[in-house]
């Protein structure tokens, strides 16, 4: 039985077969150089390639590599959550498996943690090998989130970060569905700081988040998890339109009585009906977004289901 490691490194894995051996090589070289005791916790998010097999082999080779395999693909946020649930370290580092978050930054994060910070997040200085579409939407997304949410989500940070045990324990208590970890960590508070790094291109394989649908879902979760603004928007819009209508009603009646050419029917009516119909449907849709999320919460299903584990001590 290994002694309890000081640092746990969590990497979610979804079809990362070509990257895993290199990930292990880079992480172990860097972590051994720091002199800290460590474990690498690989969470296989229902991969359809041989990722699980490779994790099993790595674990057989080096007991510090541990693994969890889900019953199916649950998603990045759930994979990270499972990692946090089973991590043993006094500090936990989240990193992507594809080596886009350079492991060379981890010793800097550990140094900041030793200085007394509870969260050390990686701030992206540049991103290599990403499409301009992703760059522009990502930039816009962070600016919008920053504006409309009450938690202070630092600009241009991803999930690459180190967290102290007390932050991890707090996150483990937050069992919300449709999770948005990048907002949940700042919500926890404590002393947080950043280190700058250059985001590398993916080592091998292909990105799974580039599809517009996935990014849209991610943004919707971020906004609905941390802001009521969309709901309030319907209220503001309602008051504005009601005020305009009150004026318009008077104008229409006056025109009807005093104007020689009364309002021509069809067009005016159609414009008003179509406009209001659209506004009402959008408002209903916004309510629906929140309602669906409440429904997900009420069902209270587990966030993920585990199929196999390698070297994991079941939780206390
Ligand atoms: N990932 C996951 N489950 C998924 C999709 C992705 O665990 O359903 C993992 C993936 O293996 C990688 C990380 O999440 O370690 C980031 O994914 P990716 O590189 O595709 O996203 P991007 O870098 O484009 O944000
Ligand atoms: Mg990536």
Short mmCIF file of N, CA, C and O in Angstrom, two decimals, residues 12 43 45 70 73-85 176-179 181 209 217 221 302-305:
data_model
loop_
_atom_site.label_atom_id
_atom_site.label_comp_id
_atom_site.label_asym_id
_atom_site.label_seq_id
_atom_site.Cartn_x
_atom_site.Cartn_y
_atom_site.Cartn_z
N UNK A 12 -9.02 13.79 -17.07
CA UNK A 12 -10.15 13.09 -17.67
C UNK A 12 -9.73 12.55 -19.04
O UNK A 12 -9.01 13.23 -19.77
N UNK A 43 -9.26 9.33 -15.29
CA UNK A 43 -10.68 8.97 -15.28
C UNK A 43 -11.14 8.74 -16.70
O UNK A 43 -11.27 9.68 -17.48
N UNK A 45 -13.66 8.34 -19.29
CA UNK A 45 -15.05 8.76 -19.43
C UNK A 45 -15.74 7.94 -20.53
O UNK A 45 -16.21 8.49 -21.51
N UNK A 70 -15.73 4.80 -16.37
CA UNK A 70 -17.17 4.99 -16.27
C UNK A 70 -17.92 3.92 -17.07
O UNK A 70 -17.36 3.31 -17.97
N UNK A 73 -20.03 7.28 -21.52
CA UNK A 73 -19.53 8.64 -21.59
C UNK A 73 -20.47 9.58 -20.83
O UNK A 73 -21.62 9.78 -21.22
N UNK A 74 -19.99 10.14 -19.72
CA UNK A 74 -20.82 11.05 -18.93
C UNK A 74 -20.47 12.51 -19.19
O UNK A 74 -21.25 13.39 -18.90
N UNK A 75 -19.26 12.77 -19.66
CA UNK A 75 -18.86 14.15 -19.94
C UNK A 75 -17.70 14.61 -19.08
O UNK A 75 -17.45 14.05 -18.00
N UNK A 76 -17.04 15.64 -19.56
CA UNK A 76 -15.84 16.16 -18.91
C UNK A 76 -16.07 16.53 -17.45
O UNK A 76 -15.32 16.15 -16.56
N UNK A 77 -17.14 17.29 -17.18
CA UNK A 77 -17.38 17.79 -15.82
C UNK A 77 -17.56 16.63 -14.84
O UNK A 77 -17.06 16.66 -13.71
N UNK A 78 -18.27 15.59 -15.28
CA UNK A 78 -18.52 14.42 -14.43
C UNK A 78 -17.22 13.65 -14.19
O UNK A 78 -16.97 13.16 -13.09
N UNK A 79 -16.39 13.54 -15.26
CA UNK A 79 -15.12 12.82 -15.12
C UNK A 79 -14.24 13.51 -14.08
O UNK A 79 -13.65 12.87 -13.20
N UNK A 80 -14.17 14.84 -14.16
CA UNK A 80 -13.36 15.58 -13.19
C UNK A 80 -13.93 15.42 -11.78
O UNK A 80 -13.20 15.25 -10.81
N UNK A 81 -15.27 15.43 -11.68
CA UNK A 81 -15.91 15.26 -10.38
C UNK A 81 -15.52 13.93 -9.74
O UNK A 81 -15.19 13.87 -8.55
N UNK A 82 -15.56 12.85 -10.54
CA UNK A 82 -15.17 11.54 -10.02
C UNK A 82 -13.71 11.59 -9.54
O UNK A 82 -13.37 11.06 -8.48
N UNK A 83 -12.86 12.26 -10.32
CA UNK A 83 -11.46 12.39 -9.93
C UNK A 83 -11.33 13.08 -8.58
O UNK A 83 -10.62 12.62 -7.69
N UNK A 84 -12.09 14.17 -8.40
CA UNK A 84 -12.03 14.91 -7.14
C UNK A 84 -12.55 14.03 -5.99
O UNK A 84 -12.02 14.07 -4.88
N UNK A 85 -13.59 13.23 -6.27
CA UNK A 85 -14.16 12.38 -5.23
C UNK A 85 -13.14 11.36 -4.71
O UNK A 85 -13.18 11.01 -3.54
N UNK A 176 -24.29 19.58 -7.63
CA UNK A 176 -25.23 20.06 -8.64
C UNK A 176 -25.00 19.41 -10.01
O UNK A 176 -23.89 18.98 -10.33
N UNK A 177 -26.08 19.29 -10.76
CA UNK A 177 -26.01 18.75 -12.11
C UNK A 177 -25.66 19.85 -13.08
O UNK A 177 -25.59 21.00 -12.70
N UNK A 178 -25.48 19.52 -14.37
CA UNK A 178 -25.13 20.52 -15.37
C UNK A 178 -24.02 21.41 -14.82
O UNK A 178 -24.14 22.62 -14.71
N UNK A 179 -22.94 20.76 -14.45
CA UNK A 179 -21.89 21.41 -13.67
C UNK A 179 -21.04 22.35 -14.51
O UNK A 179 -20.78 22.10 -15.66
N UNK A 181 -17.53 23.78 -13.57
CA UNK A 181 -16.47 23.81 -12.56
C UNK A 181 -15.72 25.14 -12.51
O UNK A 181 -15.31 25.60 -11.45
N UNK A 209 -14.43 19.00 -28.13
CA UNK A 209 -15.30 20.10 -27.74
C UNK A 209 -15.51 21.12 -28.83
O UNK A 209 -16.18 22.11 -28.64
N UNK A 217 -23.82 24.26 -25.41
CA UNK A 217 -24.34 23.62 -24.19
C UNK A 217 -23.49 24.06 -22.99
O UNK A 217 -24.01 24.37 -21.92
N UNK A 221 -24.83 26.13 -19.73
CA UNK A 221 -24.66 25.66 -18.36
C UNK A 221 -23.96 26.71 -17.51
O UNK A 221 -24.32 26.93 -16.36
N UNK A 302 -27.33 9.75 -9.63
CA UNK A 302 -25.89 9.92 -9.40
C UNK A 302 -25.26 10.67 -10.58
O UNK A 302 -25.78 10.62 -11.70
N UNK A 303 -24.17 11.36 -10.32
CA UNK A 303 -23.54 12.16 -11.38
C UNK A 303 -22.82 11.27 -12.39
O UNK A 303 -22.64 11.64 -13.53
N UNK A 304 -22.39 10.08 -11.94
CA UNK A 304 -21.69 9.16 -12.85
C UNK A 304 -21.79 7.75 -12.28
O UNK A 304 -22.09 7.58 -11.10
N UNK A 305 -21.55 6.76 -13.11
CA UNK A 305 -21.52 5.37 -12.65
C UNK A 305 -20.17 4.76 -13.03
O UNK A 305 -19.70 4.94 -14.16
#
